[in-house]
PDB file of C-alpha atoms in Angstrom:
ATOM      1  CA  MET A   1      -9.546 -14.752  24.891  1.00  0.00           C
ATOM      2  CA  ILE A   2      -8.514 -16.523  21.695  1.00  0.00           C
ATOM      3  CA  LEU A   3     -11.509 -17.576  19.629  1.00  0.00           C
ATOM      4  CA  ASP A   4     -11.544 -21.190  18.430  1.00  0.00           C
ATOM      5  CA  LEU A   5     -13.107 -21.108  14.970  1.00  0.00           C
ATOM      6  CA  SER A   6     -13.250 -24.906  14.870  1.00  0.00           C
ATOM      7  CA  ASP A   7     -16.084 -24.599  17.427  1.00  0.00           C
ATOM      8  CA  ASP A   8     -19.263 -24.129  15.359  1.00  0.00           C
ATOM      9  CA  ALA A   9     -21.005 -22.039  18.046  1.00  0.00           C
ATOM     10  CA  VAL A  10     -18.033 -19.655  18.364  1.00  0.00           C
ATOM     11  CA  LEU A  11     -17.741 -19.424  14.573  1.00  0.00           C
ATOM     12  CA  ARG A  12     -21.431 -18.588  14.139  1.00  0.00           C
ATOM     13  CA  GLU A  13     -21.346 -15.993  16.937  1.00  0.00           C
ATOM     14  CA  LEU A  14     -18.272 -14.314  15.410  1.00  0.00           C
ATOM     15  CA  TRP A  15     -19.838 -14.408  11.933  1.00  0.00           C
ATOM     16  CA  THR A  16     -22.988 -12.748  13.288  1.00  0.00           C
ATOM     17  CA  VAL A  17     -21.113  -9.984  15.122  1.00  0.00           C
ATOM     18  CA  GLN A  18     -18.902  -9.440  12.069  1.00  0.00           C
ATOM     19  CA  ARG A  19     -21.936  -9.014   9.792  1.00  0.00           C
ATOM     20  CA  LEU A  20     -23.599  -6.578  12.213  1.00  0.00           C
ATOM     21  CA  ALA A  21     -20.402  -4.531  12.635  1.00  0.00           C
ATOM     22  CA  TYR A  22     -19.574  -4.369   8.935  1.00  0.00           C
ATOM     23  CA  ALA A  23     -23.185  -3.398   8.144  1.00  0.00           C
ATOM     24  CA  VAL A  24     -22.606  -0.302  10.310  1.00  0.00           C
ATOM     25  CA  GLU A  25     -19.354   0.464   8.456  1.00  0.00           C
ATOM     26  CA  ALA A  26     -21.051  -0.108   5.090  1.00  0.00           C
ATOM     27  CA  GLU A  27     -23.633   2.515   6.040  1.00  0.00           C
ATOM     28  CA  LEU A  28     -20.917   4.959   7.173  1.00  0.00           C
ATOM     29  CA  ILE A  29     -18.848   4.646   4.011  1.00  0.00           C
ATOM     30  CA  GLY A  30     -21.713   4.172   1.546  1.00  0.00           C
ATOM     31  CA  PHE A  31     -20.418   0.835   0.252  1.00  0.00           C
ATOM     32  CA  ASP A  32     -21.776  -2.625   0.987  1.00  0.00           C
ATOM     33  CA  GLY A  33     -19.043  -4.516  -0.873  1.00  0.00           C
ATOM     34  CA  ILE A  34     -16.868  -4.989   2.231  1.00  0.00           C
ATOM     35  CA  PRO A  35     -15.583  -8.570   1.735  1.00  0.00           C
ATOM     36  CA  PRO A  36     -16.204  -9.872   5.301  1.00  0.00           C
ATOM     37  CA  LEU A  37     -19.804  -8.693   5.012  1.00  0.00           C
ATOM     38  CA  HIS A  38     -20.363 -11.357   2.360  1.00  0.00           C
ATOM     39  CA  GLU A  39     -18.153 -14.092   3.778  1.00  0.00           C
ATOM     40  CA  SER A  40     -19.575 -17.558   4.397  1.00  0.00           C
ATOM     41  CA  LEU A  41     -19.064 -19.392   7.663  1.00  0.00           C
ATOM     42  CA  GLU A  42     -16.567 -21.686   5.963  1.00  0.00           C
ATOM     43  CA  ASP A  43     -14.680 -18.737   4.413  1.00  0.00           C
ATOM     44  CA  LEU A  44     -14.376 -17.205   7.880  1.00  0.00           C
ATOM     45  CA  ARG A  45     -13.213 -20.490   9.407  1.00  0.00           C
ATOM     46  CA  ALA A  46     -10.559 -20.874   6.692  1.00  0.00           C
ATOM     47  CA  CYS A  47      -9.225 -17.270   6.774  1.00  0.00           C
ATOM     48  CA  GLY A  48      -6.062 -18.222   8.688  1.00  0.00           C
ATOM     49  CA  GLU A  49      -6.236 -15.210  11.011  1.00  0.00           C
ATOM     50  CA  THR A  50      -5.840 -15.340  14.796  1.00  0.00           C
ATOM     51  CA  PHE A  51      -8.898 -13.949  16.601  1.00  0.00           C
ATOM     52  CA  PHE A  52      -9.291 -12.502  20.078  1.00  0.00           C
ATOM     53  CA  GLY A  53     -12.776 -11.876  21.427  1.00  0.00           C
ATOM     54  CA  LEU A  54     -14.468 -10.211  24.377  1.00  0.00           C
ATOM     55  CA  TYR A  55     -17.705 -11.365  25.944  1.00  0.00           C
ATOM     56  CA  ASP A  56     -20.288  -9.901  28.273  1.00  0.00           C
ATOM     57  CA  GLU A  57     -23.436 -11.385  29.788  1.00  0.00           C
ATOM     58  CA  GLU A  58     -25.175 -11.260  26.376  1.00  0.00           C
ATOM     59  CA  GLY A  59     -22.423 -12.964  24.390  1.00  0.00           C
ATOM     60  CA  LEU A  60     -19.618 -11.878  22.083  1.00  0.00           C
ATOM     61  CA  THR A  61     -19.213  -8.087  22.154  1.00  0.00           C
ATOM     62  CA  GLY A  62     -16.325  -7.818  19.716  1.00  0.00           C
ATOM     63  CA  ALA A  63     -13.315  -9.410  18.083  1.00  0.00           C
ATOM     64  CA  VAL A  64     -10.022  -8.486  16.504  1.00  0.00           C
ATOM     65  CA  SER A  65      -8.005 -10.609  14.102  1.00  0.00           C
ATOM     66  CA  TYR A  66      -4.480 -10.371  12.841  1.00  0.00           C
ATOM     67  CA  LEU A  67      -1.759 -11.975  10.785  1.00  0.00           C
ATOM     68  CA  LEU A  68       1.948 -11.653  11.519  1.00  0.00           C
ATOM     69  CA  ASP A  69       4.229 -10.400   8.743  1.00  0.00           C
ATOM     70  CA  GLY A  70       7.617 -10.855  10.354  1.00  0.00           C
ATOM     71  CA  SER A  71       7.301  -8.745  13.501  1.00  0.00           C
ATOM     72  CA  THR A  72       4.510  -6.581  12.052  1.00  0.00           C
ATOM     73  CA  VAL A  73       0.991  -7.200  13.307  1.00  0.00           C
ATOM     74  CA  ASP A  74      -1.375  -6.793  10.348  1.00  0.00           C
ATOM     75  CA  ILE A  75      -4.800  -6.096  11.850  1.00  0.00           C
ATOM     76  CA  CYS A  76      -7.281  -7.762   9.519  1.00  0.00           C
ATOM     77  CA  ARG A  77     -10.587  -7.149  11.305  1.00  0.00           C
ATOM     78  CA  LEU A  78     -11.827  -5.198  14.283  1.00  0.00           C
ATOM     79  CA  VAL A  79     -15.532  -5.676  14.907  1.00  0.00           C
ATOM     80  CA  VAL A  80     -17.755  -4.551  17.763  1.00  0.00           C
ATOM     81  CA  HIS A  81     -21.381  -5.566  18.171  1.00  0.00           C
ATOM     82  CA  PRO A  82     -23.555  -2.447  17.704  1.00  0.00           C
ATOM     83  CA  ARG A  83     -25.121  -3.017  21.155  1.00  0.00           C
ATOM     84  CA  ALA A  84     -21.645  -2.598  22.688  1.00  0.00           C
ATOM     85  CA  HIS A  85     -20.518   0.594  20.935  1.00  0.00           C
ATOM     86  CA  ARG A  86     -18.886   3.287  23.081  1.00  0.00           C
ATOM     87  CA  ARG A  87     -17.867   0.874  25.840  1.00  0.00           C
ATOM     88  CA  GLY A  88     -14.137   0.695  25.084  1.00  0.00           C
ATOM     89  CA  ILE A  89     -14.376  -2.754  23.506  1.00  0.00           C
ATOM     90  CA  ALA A  90     -12.272  -1.853  20.448  1.00  0.00           C
ATOM     91  CA  SER A  91      -9.492  -0.423  22.630  1.00  0.00           C
ATOM     92  CA  LYS A  92      -9.469  -3.517  24.842  1.00  0.00           C
ATOM     93  CA  LEU A  93      -9.253  -5.729  21.765  1.00  0.00           C
ATOM     94  CA  LEU A  94      -6.377  -3.709  20.321  1.00  0.00           C
ATOM     95  CA  ASP A  95      -4.606  -3.986  23.690  1.00  0.00           C
ATOM     96  CA  ALA A  96      -4.748  -7.790  23.343  1.00  0.00           C
ATOM     97  CA  LEU A  97      -2.646  -7.804  20.156  1.00  0.00           C
ATOM     98  CA  PRO A  98       0.997  -8.884  20.218  1.00  0.00           C
ATOM     99  CA  ASP A  99       3.655  -6.211  20.602  1.00  0.00           C
ATOM    100  CA  GLY A 100       5.312  -4.811  17.517  1.00  0.00           C
ATOM    101  CA  PRO A 101       4.573  -2.473  14.648  1.00  0.00           C
ATOM    102  CA  GLN A 102       0.950  -2.595  13.504  1.00  0.00           C
ATOM    103  CA  THR A 103      -0.826  -1.965  10.213  1.00  0.00           C
ATOM    104  CA  VAL A 104      -4.534  -1.578   9.544  1.00  0.00           C
ATOM    105  CA  SER A 105      -6.908  -0.146   6.958  1.00  0.00           C
ATOM    106  CA  THR A 106     -10.458   1.148   7.204  1.00  0.00           C
ATOM    107  CA  GLY A 107     -12.961   2.994   5.099  1.00  0.00           C
ATOM    108  CA  THR A 108     -11.870   6.602   4.611  1.00  0.00           C
ATOM    109  CA  LYS A 109     -15.365   7.763   5.584  1.00  0.00           C
ATOM    110  CA  ASN A 110     -15.344   5.636   8.764  1.00  0.00           C
ATOM    111  CA  GLU A 111     -14.540   8.533  11.084  1.00  0.00           C
ATOM    112  CA  PRO A 112     -15.132   6.603  14.348  1.00  0.00           C
ATOM    113  CA  ALA A 113     -12.521   4.014  13.346  1.00  0.00           C
ATOM    114  CA  LEU A 114     -10.059   6.623  12.107  1.00  0.00           C
ATOM    115  CA  ARG A 115     -10.417   8.575  15.375  1.00  0.00           C
ATOM    116  CA  LEU A 116      -9.761   5.413  17.368  1.00  0.00           C
ATOM    117  CA  TYR A 117      -6.637   4.518  15.408  1.00  0.00           C
ATOM    118  CA  ARG A 118      -5.265   8.074  15.489  1.00  0.00           C
ATOM    119  CA  LYS A 119      -5.862   8.253  19.248  1.00  0.00           C
ATOM    120  CA  ARG A 120      -3.838   5.053  19.597  1.00  0.00           C
ATOM    121  CA  GLY A 121      -0.832   6.451  17.698  1.00  0.00           C
ATOM    122  CA  PHE A 122      -1.544   5.253  14.171  1.00  0.00           C
ATOM    123  CA  VAL A 123      -0.595   7.546  11.286  1.00  0.00           C
ATOM    124  CA  GLU A 124      -2.060   7.506   7.818  1.00  0.00           C
ATOM    125  CA  THR A 125       0.198   6.195   5.071  1.00  0.00           C
ATOM    126  CA  GLY A 126      -2.129   6.489   2.091  1.00  0.00           C
ATOM    127  CA  GLN A 127      -5.422   5.622   0.496  1.00  0.00           C
ATOM    128  CA  ASP A 128      -6.552   3.040  -2.027  1.00  0.00           C
ATOM    129  CA  MET A 129      -9.642   3.232  -4.212  1.00  0.00           C
ATOM    130  CA  ILE A 130     -11.591  -0.015  -3.891  1.00  0.00           C
ATOM    131  CA  ALA A 131     -14.663   0.995  -5.913  1.00  0.00           C
ATOM    132  CA  PRO A 132     -15.775   4.136  -7.717  1.00  0.00           C
ATOM    133  CA  GLY A 133     -15.919   6.867  -5.079  1.00  0.00           C
ATOM    134  CA  VAL A 134     -14.903   4.513  -2.257  1.00  0.00           C
ATOM    135  CA  THR A 135     -11.451   4.565  -0.649  1.00  0.00           C
ATOM    136  CA  ILE A 136      -9.806   2.871   2.283  1.00  0.00           C
ATOM    137  CA  THR A 137      -7.175   4.563   4.382  1.00  0.00           C
ATOM    138  CA  ARG A 138      -4.010   2.660   5.326  1.00  0.00           C
ATOM    139  CA  LEU A 139      -2.492   3.355   8.735  1.00  0.00           C
ATOM    140  CA  VAL A 140       0.599   2.234  10.592  1.00  0.00           C
ATOM    141  CA  LYS A 141       1.724   2.332  14.196  1.00  0.00           C
ATOM    142  CA  PRO A 142       5.502   1.989  14.605  1.00  0.00           C
TER     143      PRO A 142
END
């Protein structure tokens, strides 16, 4: 389901799940400077990305966002509530994305995310240092 960030309740729920999910990644990669971790509600609302979300009986379990660059789907965020880990939420969210080539990046030390992307046919195209001792890995799926 597409998330309507003009709805304050949806925005706050997404913001909360995003903070929880990126806190887990920050711990995995040893870096708490992940930009969405420090984003305000208004910054999130104004990001310009399209969001899909999945819900269960407790609320939002996860979300994925993207921007289109021509026919390429640039995955901006993929977040899963920690209570919903290992339930296939991330795969279901990725399945909701439009068809076409896809790009994504994640912390190089975020092995769960890298395993997921590799399993789904993504290949690494390089790394970028974002802080001393901290790199992100870029991946693409043709």
